[in-house]
Every structure is written in C-alpha cells, then in structure tokens.
Amino acid sequence: MASITLKNLVKKYGDGFPAVNDVSIDIADGEFLILVGPSGCGKSTLLRMIVGLEDITSGDLLIDGQRVNEKEPRERNLSMVFQNYALYPHLTVYENIAFPLRLSKGKFSQEEIDRKVRHAASTLDLDEHLERKPANLSGGQRQRVAMGRAIVRDADAFLFDEPLSNLDAKLRGQMRTEIAQLQRRMGITSIYVTHDQTEAMTLGDRVAVLKKGVLQQIASPRELYEQP
Ligand code: ADP
Ligand code: ADP
C-alpha cells in the first residue's frame, strides 16, 4: 500500500492544448479514488503518467513521498487493470495469474508462485476454474482473472482503466459490487477511471472530476450529491 501524490502534473502532446493541465491530488494510503469526466478529458493520460507509460511534461509524481517521475513502470510497483482484460487466450487461468510472477525471472520459487496464485484465486473465487482457458469463462470471471494478475504482484496500488466498459449492464452492476468489496477487503490504494456516473457515485471514497485536462472538483460522492 502506498500514498500517491500528484503535484501540478502537466502533459502536453506536441504543442497543442495540454491533455492534463496542472492537476494536484493527494491520494491517501488505502483510498479508493474515482477519476471521472467526458471522453477526451485526460483520464487515461493521467493514469498512464502515474503508471509510467507516459512521460510527465512537468510537475511531480510521488509514491509514498518519493519522487518517481523518471522511474520505469516496473520500479513503481503499481498494477494496471485494463478494460479488455488483456488475458492470454492460450494460457489457463492459473498461468494467466502466474504470468507476472514468471516475468520477474528467478525472483519467485515455484512454491511461492503456486501459493500466491492460489491465494489470489481464492480471494477472487476462482479456485474452481484454474485449469480453464479464458474462452471458457464468463465476462465477470475474465475480469476477475485480470484482477488476479494485479493482486498476485503485491502491488502498492491498483489503477483501473474503465475495467467494466465492455460488460453488459447486469454484469457491470455485479462487478461493480465485487470490485468495491475487494478493494475494501484488501484496503489497497486504488485509482479508478470511468465515464460512468453510477460507477463514479457508488464505488469510491472520493470522486475527482476532470474537464479538458483540468481538475474541476474533488469530493466524496455524498458531497457531490448534496451540491445544488
Ligand atoms: P480520456 O481518457 O479522458 O478519454 P485521454 O487521456 O485519452 O482522455 O485524452 C486526452 C486528450 O489528449 C485528448 O484530447 C486526446 O486526443 C489527447 N491524446 C491522448 N493521447 C494522445 C497521443 N498519444 N498523442 C496526441 N494526443 C493524445
Ligand atoms: P518485460 O520488459 O519483462 O518483458 P514488460 O515490459 O511487459 O515486461 O513489463 C515490465 C514491468 O513493467 C512489469 O512487470 C510491470 O511491473 C511494469 N508494467 C508494464 N506495463 C504495466 C502496466 N500497464 N501496469 C502496471 N505495470 C506495468
């Protein structure tokens, strides 16, 4: 777990209008922050800057008080959950979850990998499906495998990029509840990007509203509801 601090973050692509414009947010240890706003407002860019997949034009990014602007993604120890699941179709659920651990060659023994994968699978209620391939899973199960990948790495924080946008309405509601429960149970710092109002108002501790790259407001869902 870790706190994440955004200090006057700016991202410019070329010499156009900044995609992210002077955004400052303090995200506490264990907090669940929702990042909401219309398409093109800079949500994904901000998330990619935090995870390290996009250079920061100016400003500072701190994880647990340490400036990480120039750190490689792998050194930031954050875990990104994507909307398209990004699962390997030819690998079983077990191997999909184990994949990030196998990537860090030699760091984990076979026993450790096995223990971590089974622990993640049990947290996500996937124990029964470890030998299946993604094609034989429901959308919700696939989403949970994607989260298993994130959990297994013992990341300091989760970054969700519209993880539910490909699901039908019923499953979306179900997964919304599951993600909220899982986040609370694990108490892991999370940033969750969405353009869905319901997700924004039900999932997180606080909601940050972006418009044209600028942070418009940041408040708890309750405070946002009560606004005139
Ligand atoms: P959102 O995730 O809220 O839809 P994005 O972060 O994807 O918004 O985009 C914010 C702005 O930055 C948009 O105007 C978009 O066109 C622009 N943008 C995003 N990625 C790039 C890129 N790689 N090159 C140039 N402009 C980009
Ligand atoms: P490799 O260089 O070992 O083939 P990658 O370049 O795919 O592997 O990723 C290396 C590391 O970078 C990952 O283990 C992870 O820590 C980090 N990383 C890459 N992409 C992401 C992402 N989308 N979210 C979080 N971490 C990432």
Short mmCIF file of C-alpha atoms in Angstrom, two decimals, residues 2-224:
data_model
loop_
_atom_site.label_atom_id
_atom_site.label_comp_id
_atom_site.label_asym_id
_atom_site.label_seq_id
_atom_site.Cartn_x
_atom_site.Cartn_y
_atom_site.Cartn_z
CA ALA A 2 1.11 3.50 -0.69
CA SER A 3 0.02 7.09 -0.85
CA ILE A 4 0.15 8.73 -4.28
CA THR A 5 0.67 12.45 -4.67
CA LEU A 6 0.12 14.35 -7.91
CA LYS A 7 1.70 17.80 -7.83
CA ASN A 8 0.86 20.21 -10.63
CA LEU A 9 1.02 17.46 -13.23
CA VAL A 10 1.03 18.61 -16.84
CA LYS A 11 1.04 16.54 -20.04
CA LYS A 12 1.43 18.12 -23.44
CA TYR A 13 1.32 16.11 -26.64
CA GLY A 14 3.20 18.22 -29.19
CA ASP A 15 2.43 21.90 -28.84
CA GLY A 16 -1.36 21.60 -28.56
CA PHE A 17 -3.54 22.32 -25.54
CA PRO A 18 -2.36 20.28 -22.52
CA ALA A 19 -4.15 16.91 -22.20
CA VAL A 20 -3.55 17.15 -18.43
CA ASN A 21 -3.29 20.66 -17.06
CA ASP A 22 -1.88 21.38 -13.60
CA VAL A 23 -3.56 18.54 -11.73
CA SER A 24 -2.81 18.18 -8.00
CA ILE A 25 -4.35 15.41 -5.89
CA ASP A 26 -3.28 13.72 -2.64
CA ILE A 27 -4.40 10.11 -2.59
CA ALA A 28 -4.14 8.57 0.86
CA ASP A 29 -2.90 5.10 1.71
CA GLY A 30 -5.79 2.69 1.05
CA GLU A 31 -8.03 5.30 -0.52
CA PHE A 32 -10.28 4.46 -3.47
CA LEU A 33 -10.27 7.46 -5.82
CA ILE A 34 -12.54 7.69 -8.85
CA LEU A 35 -11.41 9.74 -11.83
CA VAL A 36 -14.40 10.78 -13.89
CA GLY A 37 -15.09 13.04 -16.88
CA PRO A 38 -16.17 13.02 -20.51
CA SER A 39 -14.23 11.29 -23.26
CA GLY A 40 -11.04 13.18 -24.08
CA CYS A 41 -10.78 14.98 -20.71
CA GLY A 42 -7.40 13.38 -19.97
CA LYS A 43 -8.30 10.47 -17.65
CA SER A 44 -6.29 7.79 -19.45
CA THR A 45 -3.37 10.12 -19.96
CA LEU A 46 -3.25 10.87 -16.24
CA LEU A 47 -3.44 7.18 -15.36
CA ARG A 48 -0.69 6.33 -17.86
CA MET A 49 1.50 9.07 -16.40
CA ILE A 50 1.05 7.61 -12.94
CA VAL A 51 1.88 4.07 -14.01
CA GLY A 52 4.84 5.31 -16.05
CA LEU A 53 3.65 4.56 -19.56
CA GLU A 54 3.60 8.26 -20.48
CA ASP A 55 6.28 10.90 -19.82
CA ILE A 56 5.43 13.74 -17.46
CA THR A 57 5.83 17.15 -19.13
CA SER A 58 6.05 19.00 -15.81
CA GLY A 59 5.04 18.62 -12.18
CA ASP A 60 5.87 15.86 -9.72
CA LEU A 61 4.58 12.39 -9.04
CA LEU A 62 5.27 10.96 -5.58
CA ILE A 63 4.65 7.46 -4.30
CA ASP A 64 4.92 7.29 -0.52
CA GLY A 65 6.61 10.68 -0.61
CA GLN A 66 9.28 9.59 -3.10
CA ARG A 67 9.52 11.34 -6.46
CA VAL A 68 9.13 8.74 -9.19
CA ASN A 69 8.86 10.89 -12.34
CA GLU A 70 11.80 9.18 -14.03
CA LYS A 71 11.24 5.68 -12.69
CA GLU A 72 10.46 2.82 -15.05
CA PRO A 73 6.96 1.31 -14.74
CA ARG A 74 8.37 -1.85 -13.18
CA GLU A 75 10.03 0.16 -10.40
CA ARG A 76 6.79 1.91 -9.42
CA ASN A 77 5.11 -1.30 -8.28
CA LEU A 78 1.65 -0.25 -9.44
CA SER A 79 -0.73 -2.60 -11.13
CA MET A 80 -2.99 -1.66 -14.00
CA VAL A 81 -6.31 -3.43 -14.71
CA PHE A 82 -7.48 -2.87 -18.28
CA GLN A 83 -10.94 -2.96 -19.85
CA ASN A 84 -10.01 -5.53 -22.48
CA TYR A 85 -8.77 -7.93 -19.77
CA ALA A 86 -5.51 -8.45 -21.69
CA LEU A 87 -5.58 -12.17 -20.88
CA TYR A 88 -3.54 -14.70 -22.85
CA PRO A 89 -6.07 -16.93 -24.67
CA HIS A 90 -3.73 -19.93 -24.90
CA LEU A 91 -2.93 -19.94 -21.16
CA THR A 92 -5.08 -21.34 -18.37
CA VAL A 93 -6.47 -19.16 -15.59
CA TYR A 94 -3.64 -20.39 -13.36
CA GLU A 95 -0.96 -19.48 -15.90
CA ASN A 96 -2.57 -16.14 -16.67
CA ILE A 97 -2.45 -15.20 -12.99
CA ALA A 98 1.08 -16.60 -12.58
CA PHE A 99 2.36 -14.72 -15.63
CA PRO A 100 3.57 -11.52 -13.91
CA LEU A 101 5.49 -13.61 -11.38
CA ARG A 102 7.13 -15.71 -14.07
CA LEU A 103 8.16 -12.49 -15.85
CA SER A 104 10.33 -11.44 -12.92
CA LYS A 105 12.71 -14.27 -13.62
CA GLY A 106 14.17 -16.13 -10.67
CA LYS A 107 12.57 -13.83 -8.13
CA PHE A 108 9.95 -16.35 -7.02
CA SER A 109 10.29 -20.07 -6.46
CA GLN A 110 7.73 -22.48 -7.93
CA GLU A 111 6.25 -22.92 -4.42
CA GLU A 112 5.89 -19.18 -3.92
CA ILE A 113 4.25 -18.76 -7.31
CA ASP A 114 1.85 -21.57 -6.52
CA ARG A 115 0.98 -20.12 -3.12
CA LYS A 116 0.43 -16.61 -4.49
CA VAL A 117 -1.66 -17.80 -7.44
CA ARG A 118 -3.88 -19.97 -5.22
CA HIS A 119 -4.28 -17.20 -2.68
CA ALA A 120 -5.31 -14.70 -5.39
CA ALA A 121 -7.66 -17.27 -6.95
CA SER A 122 -9.32 -17.92 -3.62
CA THR A 123 -9.71 -14.20 -2.87
CA LEU A 124 -11.45 -13.87 -6.23
CA ASP A 125 -13.46 -17.07 -6.01
CA LEU A 126 -11.71 -18.59 -8.99
CA ASP A 127 -10.43 -21.79 -7.30
CA GLU A 128 -12.71 -23.98 -9.39
CA HIS A 129 -11.60 -22.50 -12.69
CA LEU A 130 -7.82 -22.60 -12.52
CA GLU A 131 -7.44 -25.09 -15.39
CA ARG A 132 -9.82 -23.32 -17.75
CA LYS A 133 -8.90 -21.10 -20.67
CA PRO A 134 -10.28 -17.55 -20.94
CA ALA A 135 -12.60 -18.51 -23.83
CA ASN A 136 -14.48 -20.83 -21.45
CA LEU A 137 -15.10 -18.17 -18.80
CA SER A 138 -17.86 -15.64 -18.36
CA GLY A 139 -17.10 -11.94 -18.75
CA GLY A 140 -17.12 -11.48 -14.99
CA GLN A 141 -14.75 -14.39 -14.45
CA ARG A 142 -12.37 -13.00 -17.06
CA GLN A 143 -12.46 -9.66 -15.30
CA ARG A 144 -11.57 -11.40 -12.05
CA VAL A 145 -8.64 -13.19 -13.69
CA ALA A 146 -7.40 -9.78 -14.83
CA MET A 147 -7.65 -8.62 -11.23
CA GLY A 148 -5.87 -11.76 -10.07
CA ARG A 149 -2.95 -10.72 -12.25
CA ALA A 150 -2.89 -7.40 -10.43
CA ILE A 151 -3.26 -8.89 -6.94
CA VAL A 152 -0.59 -11.53 -7.36
CA ARG A 153 2.12 -8.90 -7.80
CA ASP A 154 1.56 -7.44 -4.33
CA ALA A 155 1.36 -4.03 -5.94
CA ASP A 156 1.26 -0.86 -3.85
CA ALA A 157 -1.79 0.36 -5.75
CA PHE A 158 -4.31 -0.64 -8.41
CA LEU A 159 -5.03 1.54 -11.40
CA PHE A 160 -8.26 0.68 -13.19
CA ASP A 161 -8.81 1.94 -16.73
CA GLU A 162 -12.56 1.66 -17.36
CA PRO A 163 -12.43 -2.03 -16.49
CA LEU A 164 -16.17 -2.63 -16.86
CA SER A 165 -16.96 -0.74 -20.04
CA ASN A 166 -17.11 -3.88 -22.20
CA LEU A 167 -19.59 -5.71 -19.97
CA ASP A 168 -23.38 -5.77 -20.25
CA ALA A 169 -25.39 -3.77 -17.72
CA LYS A 170 -26.21 -6.70 -15.40
CA LEU A 171 -22.64 -7.94 -15.17
CA ARG A 172 -21.39 -4.39 -14.78
CA GLY A 173 -23.56 -3.95 -11.68
CA GLN A 174 -22.33 -7.24 -10.26
CA MET A 175 -18.67 -6.49 -10.93
CA ARG A 176 -19.07 -3.01 -9.50
CA THR A 177 -20.10 -4.54 -6.19
CA GLU A 178 -17.30 -7.10 -6.36
CA ILE A 179 -14.61 -4.54 -7.07
CA ALA A 180 -15.81 -2.29 -4.25
CA GLN A 181 -15.82 -5.20 -1.80
CA LEU A 182 -12.45 -6.45 -2.92
CA GLN A 183 -10.89 -3.02 -2.65
CA ARG A 184 -12.24 -2.56 0.88
CA ARG A 185 -11.21 -6.06 1.94
CA MET A 186 -7.69 -5.57 0.65
CA GLY A 187 -7.54 -1.90 1.61
CA ILE A 188 -5.30 -1.26 -1.35
CA THR A 189 -4.89 2.26 -2.72
CA SER A 190 -6.84 2.43 -5.99
CA ILE A 191 -7.45 4.89 -8.78
CA TYR A 192 -10.40 4.02 -10.97
CA VAL A 193 -11.08 5.75 -14.27
CA THR A 194 -14.61 5.80 -15.64
CA HIS A 195 -17.02 7.94 -17.61
CA ASP A 196 -19.96 6.10 -15.98
CA GLN A 197 -21.79 8.29 -13.44
CA THR A 198 -23.15 5.34 -11.47
CA GLU A 199 -19.70 3.87 -11.03
CA ALA A 200 -18.37 7.26 -10.05
CA MET A 201 -21.04 7.79 -7.42
CA THR A 202 -21.08 4.30 -5.88
CA LEU A 203 -17.55 2.92 -5.94
CA GLY A 204 -15.07 5.20 -4.33
CA ASP A 205 -14.18 7.24 -1.27
CA ARG A 206 -13.70 10.37 -3.36
CA VAL A 207 -14.50 11.45 -6.89
CA ALA A 208 -12.18 13.68 -8.92
CA VAL A 209 -13.88 15.37 -11.86
CA LEU A 210 -11.72 16.25 -14.86
CA LYS A 211 -12.70 18.54 -17.71
CA LYS A 212 -10.39 19.38 -20.61
CA GLY A 213 -7.41 18.25 -18.57
CA VAL A 214 -8.27 20.44 -15.57
CA LEU A 215 -9.39 19.14 -12.16
CA GLN A 216 -12.84 20.71 -11.68
CA GLN A 217 -13.61 19.38 -8.23
CA ILE A 218 -12.77 16.60 -5.83
CA ALA A 219 -15.18 15.44 -3.16
CA SER A 220 -16.88 12.41 -1.63
CA PRO A 221 -19.91 11.06 -3.55
CA ARG A 222 -22.12 12.36 -0.73
CA GLU A 223 -20.75 15.88 -1.04
CA LEU A 224 -21.26 15.76 -4.81
#
